[in-house]
Short mmCIF file of C-alpha atoms in Angstrom, two decimals:
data_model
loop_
_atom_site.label_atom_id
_atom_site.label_comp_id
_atom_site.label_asym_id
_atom_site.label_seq_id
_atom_site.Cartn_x
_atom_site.Cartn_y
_atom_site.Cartn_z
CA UNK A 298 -49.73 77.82 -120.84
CA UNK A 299 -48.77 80.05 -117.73
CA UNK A 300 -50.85 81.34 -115.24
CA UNK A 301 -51.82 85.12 -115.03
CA UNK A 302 -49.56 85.80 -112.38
CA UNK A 303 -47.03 88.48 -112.07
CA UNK A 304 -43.22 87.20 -112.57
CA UNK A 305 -40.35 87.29 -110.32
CA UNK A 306 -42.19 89.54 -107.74
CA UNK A 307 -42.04 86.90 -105.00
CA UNK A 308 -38.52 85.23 -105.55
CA UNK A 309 -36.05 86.21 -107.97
CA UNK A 310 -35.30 82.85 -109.27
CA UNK A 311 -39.08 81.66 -109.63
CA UNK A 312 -41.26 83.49 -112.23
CA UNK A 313 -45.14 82.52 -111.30
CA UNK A 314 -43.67 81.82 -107.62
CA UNK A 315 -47.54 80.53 -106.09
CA UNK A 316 -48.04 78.57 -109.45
CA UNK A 317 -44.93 76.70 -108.83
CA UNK A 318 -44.85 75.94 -104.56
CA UNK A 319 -48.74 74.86 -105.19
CA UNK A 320 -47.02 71.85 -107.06
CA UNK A 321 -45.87 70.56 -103.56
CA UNK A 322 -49.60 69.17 -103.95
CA UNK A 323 -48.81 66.43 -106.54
CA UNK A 324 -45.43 65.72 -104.66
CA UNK A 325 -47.24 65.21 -100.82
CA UNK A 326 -49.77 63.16 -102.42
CA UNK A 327 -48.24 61.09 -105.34
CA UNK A 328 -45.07 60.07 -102.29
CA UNK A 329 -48.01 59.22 -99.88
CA UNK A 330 -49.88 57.13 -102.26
CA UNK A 331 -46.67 55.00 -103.31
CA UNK A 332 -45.90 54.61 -99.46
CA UNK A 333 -49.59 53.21 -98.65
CA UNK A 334 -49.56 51.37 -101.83
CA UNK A 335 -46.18 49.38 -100.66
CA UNK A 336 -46.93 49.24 -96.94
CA UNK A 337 -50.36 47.37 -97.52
CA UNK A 338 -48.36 45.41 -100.54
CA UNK A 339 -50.82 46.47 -103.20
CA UNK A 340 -49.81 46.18 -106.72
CA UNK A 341 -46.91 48.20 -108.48
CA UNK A 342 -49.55 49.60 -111.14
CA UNK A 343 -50.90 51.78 -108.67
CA UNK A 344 -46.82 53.08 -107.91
CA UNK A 345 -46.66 53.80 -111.42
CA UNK A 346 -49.96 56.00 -111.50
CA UNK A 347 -48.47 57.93 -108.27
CA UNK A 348 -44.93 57.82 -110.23
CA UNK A 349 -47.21 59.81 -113.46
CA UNK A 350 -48.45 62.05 -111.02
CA UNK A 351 -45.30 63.07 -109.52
CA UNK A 352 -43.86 63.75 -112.99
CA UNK A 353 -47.13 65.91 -113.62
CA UNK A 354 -45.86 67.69 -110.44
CA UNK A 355 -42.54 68.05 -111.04
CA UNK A 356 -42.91 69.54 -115.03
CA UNK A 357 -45.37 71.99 -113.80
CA UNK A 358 -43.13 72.98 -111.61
CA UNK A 359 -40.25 73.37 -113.24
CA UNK A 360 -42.39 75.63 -116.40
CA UNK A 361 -43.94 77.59 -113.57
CA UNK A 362 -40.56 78.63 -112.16
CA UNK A 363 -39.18 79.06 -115.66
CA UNK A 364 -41.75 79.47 -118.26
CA UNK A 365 -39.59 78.32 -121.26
CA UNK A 366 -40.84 76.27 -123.53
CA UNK A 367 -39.56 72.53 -122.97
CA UNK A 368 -40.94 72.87 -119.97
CA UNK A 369 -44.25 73.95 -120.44
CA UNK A 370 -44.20 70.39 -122.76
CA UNK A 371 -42.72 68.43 -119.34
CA UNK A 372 -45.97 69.99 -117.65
CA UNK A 373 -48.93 69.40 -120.24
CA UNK A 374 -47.73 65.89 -122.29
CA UNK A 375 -47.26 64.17 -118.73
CA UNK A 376 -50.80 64.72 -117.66
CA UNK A 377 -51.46 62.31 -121.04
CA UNK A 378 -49.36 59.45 -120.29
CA UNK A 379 -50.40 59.33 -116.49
CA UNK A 380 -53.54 59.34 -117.54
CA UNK A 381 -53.05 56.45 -119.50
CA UNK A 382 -51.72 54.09 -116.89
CA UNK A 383 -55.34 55.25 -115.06
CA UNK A 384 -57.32 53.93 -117.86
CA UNK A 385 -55.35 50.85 -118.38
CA UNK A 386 -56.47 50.22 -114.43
CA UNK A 387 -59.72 51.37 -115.20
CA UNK A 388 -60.14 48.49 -118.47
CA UNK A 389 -57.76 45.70 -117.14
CA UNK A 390 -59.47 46.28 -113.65
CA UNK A 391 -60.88 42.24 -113.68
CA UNK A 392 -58.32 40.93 -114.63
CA UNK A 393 -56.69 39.02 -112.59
CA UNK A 394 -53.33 38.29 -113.79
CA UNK A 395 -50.99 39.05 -116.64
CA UNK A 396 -51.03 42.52 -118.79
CA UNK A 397 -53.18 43.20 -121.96
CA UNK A 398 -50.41 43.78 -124.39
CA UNK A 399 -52.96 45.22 -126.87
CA UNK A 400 -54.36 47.52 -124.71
CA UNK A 401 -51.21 48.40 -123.49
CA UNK A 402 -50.37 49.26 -126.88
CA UNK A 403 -53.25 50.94 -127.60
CA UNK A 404 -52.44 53.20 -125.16
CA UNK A 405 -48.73 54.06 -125.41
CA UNK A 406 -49.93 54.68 -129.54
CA UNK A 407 -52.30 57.18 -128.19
CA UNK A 408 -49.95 59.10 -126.18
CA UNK A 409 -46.91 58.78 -129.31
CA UNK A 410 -49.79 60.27 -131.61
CA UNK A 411 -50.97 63.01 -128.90
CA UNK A 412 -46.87 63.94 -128.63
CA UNK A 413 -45.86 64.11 -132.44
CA UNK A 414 -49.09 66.15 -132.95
CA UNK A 415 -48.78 68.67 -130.28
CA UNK A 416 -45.14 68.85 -131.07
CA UNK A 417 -46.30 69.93 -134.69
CA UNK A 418 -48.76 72.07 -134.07
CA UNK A 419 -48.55 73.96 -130.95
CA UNK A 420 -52.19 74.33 -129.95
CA UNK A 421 -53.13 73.86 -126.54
CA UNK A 422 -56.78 73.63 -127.58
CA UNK A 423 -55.23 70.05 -128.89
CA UNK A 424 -53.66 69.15 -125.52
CA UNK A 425 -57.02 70.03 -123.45
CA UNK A 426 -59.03 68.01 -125.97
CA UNK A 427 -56.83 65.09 -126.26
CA UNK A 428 -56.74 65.37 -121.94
CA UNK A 429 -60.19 65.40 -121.73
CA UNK A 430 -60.86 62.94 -123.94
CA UNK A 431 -58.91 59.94 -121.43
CA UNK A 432 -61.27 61.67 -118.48
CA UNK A 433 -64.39 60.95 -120.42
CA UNK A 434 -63.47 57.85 -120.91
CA UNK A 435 -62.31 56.81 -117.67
CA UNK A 436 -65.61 58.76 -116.15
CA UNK A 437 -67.72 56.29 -117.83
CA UNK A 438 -65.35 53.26 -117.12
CA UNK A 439 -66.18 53.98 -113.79
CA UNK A 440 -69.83 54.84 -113.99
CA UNK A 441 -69.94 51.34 -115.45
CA UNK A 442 -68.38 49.88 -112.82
CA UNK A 443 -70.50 51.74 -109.66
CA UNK A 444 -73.67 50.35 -111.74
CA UNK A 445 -72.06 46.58 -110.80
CA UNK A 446 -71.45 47.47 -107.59
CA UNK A 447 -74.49 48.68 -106.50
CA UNK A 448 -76.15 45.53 -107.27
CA UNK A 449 -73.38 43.23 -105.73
CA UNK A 450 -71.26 45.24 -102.96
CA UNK A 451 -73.20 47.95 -101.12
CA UNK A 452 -70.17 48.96 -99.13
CA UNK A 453 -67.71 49.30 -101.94
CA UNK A 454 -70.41 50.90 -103.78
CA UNK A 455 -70.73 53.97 -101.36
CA UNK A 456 -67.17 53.83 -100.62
CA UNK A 457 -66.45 53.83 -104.58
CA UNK A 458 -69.27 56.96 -104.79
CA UNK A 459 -67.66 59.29 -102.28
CA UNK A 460 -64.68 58.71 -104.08
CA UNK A 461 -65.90 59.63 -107.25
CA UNK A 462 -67.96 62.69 -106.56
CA UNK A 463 -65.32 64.00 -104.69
CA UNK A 464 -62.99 63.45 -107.35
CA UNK A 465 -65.49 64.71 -110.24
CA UNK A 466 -65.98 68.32 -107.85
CA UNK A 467 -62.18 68.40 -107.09
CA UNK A 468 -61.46 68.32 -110.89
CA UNK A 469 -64.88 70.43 -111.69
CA UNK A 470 -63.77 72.90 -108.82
CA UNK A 471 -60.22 73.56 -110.24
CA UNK A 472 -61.50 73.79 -114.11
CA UNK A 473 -63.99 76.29 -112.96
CA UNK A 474 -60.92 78.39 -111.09
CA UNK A 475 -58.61 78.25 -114.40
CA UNK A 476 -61.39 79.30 -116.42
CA UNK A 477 -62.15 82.65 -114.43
CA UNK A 478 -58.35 83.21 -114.22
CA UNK A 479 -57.98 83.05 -117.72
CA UNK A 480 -61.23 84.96 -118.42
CA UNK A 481 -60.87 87.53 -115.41
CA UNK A 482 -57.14 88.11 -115.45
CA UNK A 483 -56.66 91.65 -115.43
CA UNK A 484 -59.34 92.27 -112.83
CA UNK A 485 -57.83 89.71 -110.35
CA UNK A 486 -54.50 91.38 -110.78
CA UNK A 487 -56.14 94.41 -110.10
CA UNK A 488 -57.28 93.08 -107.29
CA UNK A 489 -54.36 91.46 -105.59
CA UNK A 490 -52.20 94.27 -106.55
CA UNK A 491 -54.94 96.22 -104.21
CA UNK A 492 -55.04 93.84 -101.70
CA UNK A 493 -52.43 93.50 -98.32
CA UNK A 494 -49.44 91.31 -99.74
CA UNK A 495 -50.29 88.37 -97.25
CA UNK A 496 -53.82 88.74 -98.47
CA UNK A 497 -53.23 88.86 -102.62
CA UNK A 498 -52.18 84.88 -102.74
CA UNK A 499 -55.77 84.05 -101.95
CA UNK A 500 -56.72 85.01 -105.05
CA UNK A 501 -54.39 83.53 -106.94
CA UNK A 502 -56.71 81.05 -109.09
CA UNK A 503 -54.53 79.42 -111.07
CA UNK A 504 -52.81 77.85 -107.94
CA UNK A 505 -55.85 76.64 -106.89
CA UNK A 506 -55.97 74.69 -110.38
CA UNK A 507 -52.58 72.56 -109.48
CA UNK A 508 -54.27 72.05 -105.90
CA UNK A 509 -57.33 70.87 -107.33
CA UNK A 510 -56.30 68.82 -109.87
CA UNK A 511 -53.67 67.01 -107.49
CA UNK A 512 -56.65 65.92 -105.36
CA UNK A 513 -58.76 64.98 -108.04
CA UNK A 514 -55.72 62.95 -109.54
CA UNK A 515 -55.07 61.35 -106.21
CA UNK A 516 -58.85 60.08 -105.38
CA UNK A 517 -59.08 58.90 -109.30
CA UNK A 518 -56.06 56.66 -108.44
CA UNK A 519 -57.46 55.42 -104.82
CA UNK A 520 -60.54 54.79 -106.59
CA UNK A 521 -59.31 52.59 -108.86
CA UNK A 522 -57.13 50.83 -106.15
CA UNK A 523 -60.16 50.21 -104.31
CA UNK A 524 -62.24 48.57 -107.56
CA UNK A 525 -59.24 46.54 -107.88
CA UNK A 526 -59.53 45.32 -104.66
CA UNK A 527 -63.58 44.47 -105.22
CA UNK A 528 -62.68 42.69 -108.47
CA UNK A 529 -59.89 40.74 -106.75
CA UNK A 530 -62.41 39.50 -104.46
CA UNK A 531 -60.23 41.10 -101.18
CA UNK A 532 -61.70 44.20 -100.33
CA UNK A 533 -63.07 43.11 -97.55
CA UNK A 534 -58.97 42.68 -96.12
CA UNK A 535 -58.96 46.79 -96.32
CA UNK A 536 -61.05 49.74 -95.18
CA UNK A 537 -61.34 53.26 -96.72
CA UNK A 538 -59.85 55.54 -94.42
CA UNK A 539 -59.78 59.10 -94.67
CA UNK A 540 -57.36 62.13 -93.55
CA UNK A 541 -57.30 65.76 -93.28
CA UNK A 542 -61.25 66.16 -92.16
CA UNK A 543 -62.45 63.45 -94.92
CA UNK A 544 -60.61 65.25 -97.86
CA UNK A 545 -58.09 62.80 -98.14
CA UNK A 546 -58.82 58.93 -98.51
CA UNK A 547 -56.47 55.87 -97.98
CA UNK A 548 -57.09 52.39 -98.36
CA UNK A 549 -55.37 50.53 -95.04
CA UNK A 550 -55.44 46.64 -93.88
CA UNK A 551 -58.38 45.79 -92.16
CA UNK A 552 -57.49 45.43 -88.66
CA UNK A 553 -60.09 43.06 -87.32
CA UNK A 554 -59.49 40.86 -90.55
CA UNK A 555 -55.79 40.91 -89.32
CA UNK A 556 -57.11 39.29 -85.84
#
């Protein structure tokens, strides 16, 4: 579903032109996250979670600059499978070697059965459902998991806490926004249309949505670097860092632990 923006006004070759550059979000973060994942040799899940949330990126841009069809599918299905590869981290999280074939399969039949339905039916209402139920689940996966830590790590379990309210208001934050652009369309166009043209993009809601959800995707996938680091007994080799004025959290190698 496309935002309530006004088409080709902008650029002539991008439709919803501040729906599609806000996608530069998932593609700064998700390249990032794969470089600090490799640099501090951390496992190649977490480079395929960063890989699902470039693809979110890049299908949400290319149905934002196009709005046809195939490509609103390349920006909502996407958001499904990455989220899988989260909640496989989130369940296979102490284990310590080898992959859970069943729930591995469990999860790719999930995603099939999410795809052939939507294909069928059309309904977004299915897609949001389907969505939201994988972040239920993984939001009480990692409630779980913050009630173990409390008791046994006091450092991860603040460091895993910050990450998780952040994520839960970054995701919160950007619902809310889509929600009052979709309810309150005509009234914000109104109201950019009103407004000085460097002015208007500020209230362009649905924009804030992709930035949003790209930070709340981005600390869901730290966080669950960071609990596998706890349940692989070497998170004390690696310190939470953050960027950008404490919006933006990295795990790096522990300097002193280096020494």
């Amino acid at each position: 579903m496309g935002g309530r923006q006004e088409n080709y006004v902008v650029c002539k070759y991008i439709a919803e032109f501040w729906n599609t550059v806000t996608n530069m979000a998932f593609f700064s973060l998700a390249i990032y996250g794969i470089w600090k994942v490799r640099s501090t040799k951390q496992e190649n899940r977490f480079v395929l979670c960063y890989l699902g949330m470039l693809v979110v990126g890049l299908g949400s841009w290319f149905f934002h600059m196009t709005l046809q069809y195939q490509w609103q599918l390349a920006d909502e299905l996407p958001m499904v499978y990455c989220t899988c590869i989260c909640i496989y981290c989130a369940l296979r999280a102490d284990v310590k070697t080898g992959t859970d074939i069943f729930v591995a399969l469990a999860l790719f039949a999930y995603s099939a059965i999410v795809t052939l339905v939507y294909l069928q039916i059309r309904k977004p209402v299915f897609h949001q459902v389907a969505y939201a139920l994988e972040v239920f689940l993984i939001l009480i996966r990692s409630t779980m998991h913050q009630m173990e830590m409390r008791k046994s790590n006091w450092r991860a379990y603040q460091d895993m806490q910050r990450l998780f309210w952040m994520g839960v208001c970054a995701f919160g934050g950007a619902f809310m926004l889509w929600n009052i652009d979709n309810i309150f369309c005509t009234g914000l166009r109104t109201i950019r249309n009103a407004l000085p043209a460097v002015v208007g993009p500020f209230f362009q809601l649905h924009a804030y949505w992709h930035i949003g959800t790209a930070l709340g995707c981005y600390l869901s996938i730290v966080y669950q670097q960071y609990l596998r680091l706890v349940k692989l007994g070497t998170v004390d080799e690696y310190r939470l860092r953050w960027l950008a004025m404490g919006i933006i959290p990295y795990l790096d190698k522990d300097i002193k632990q280096k020494a």
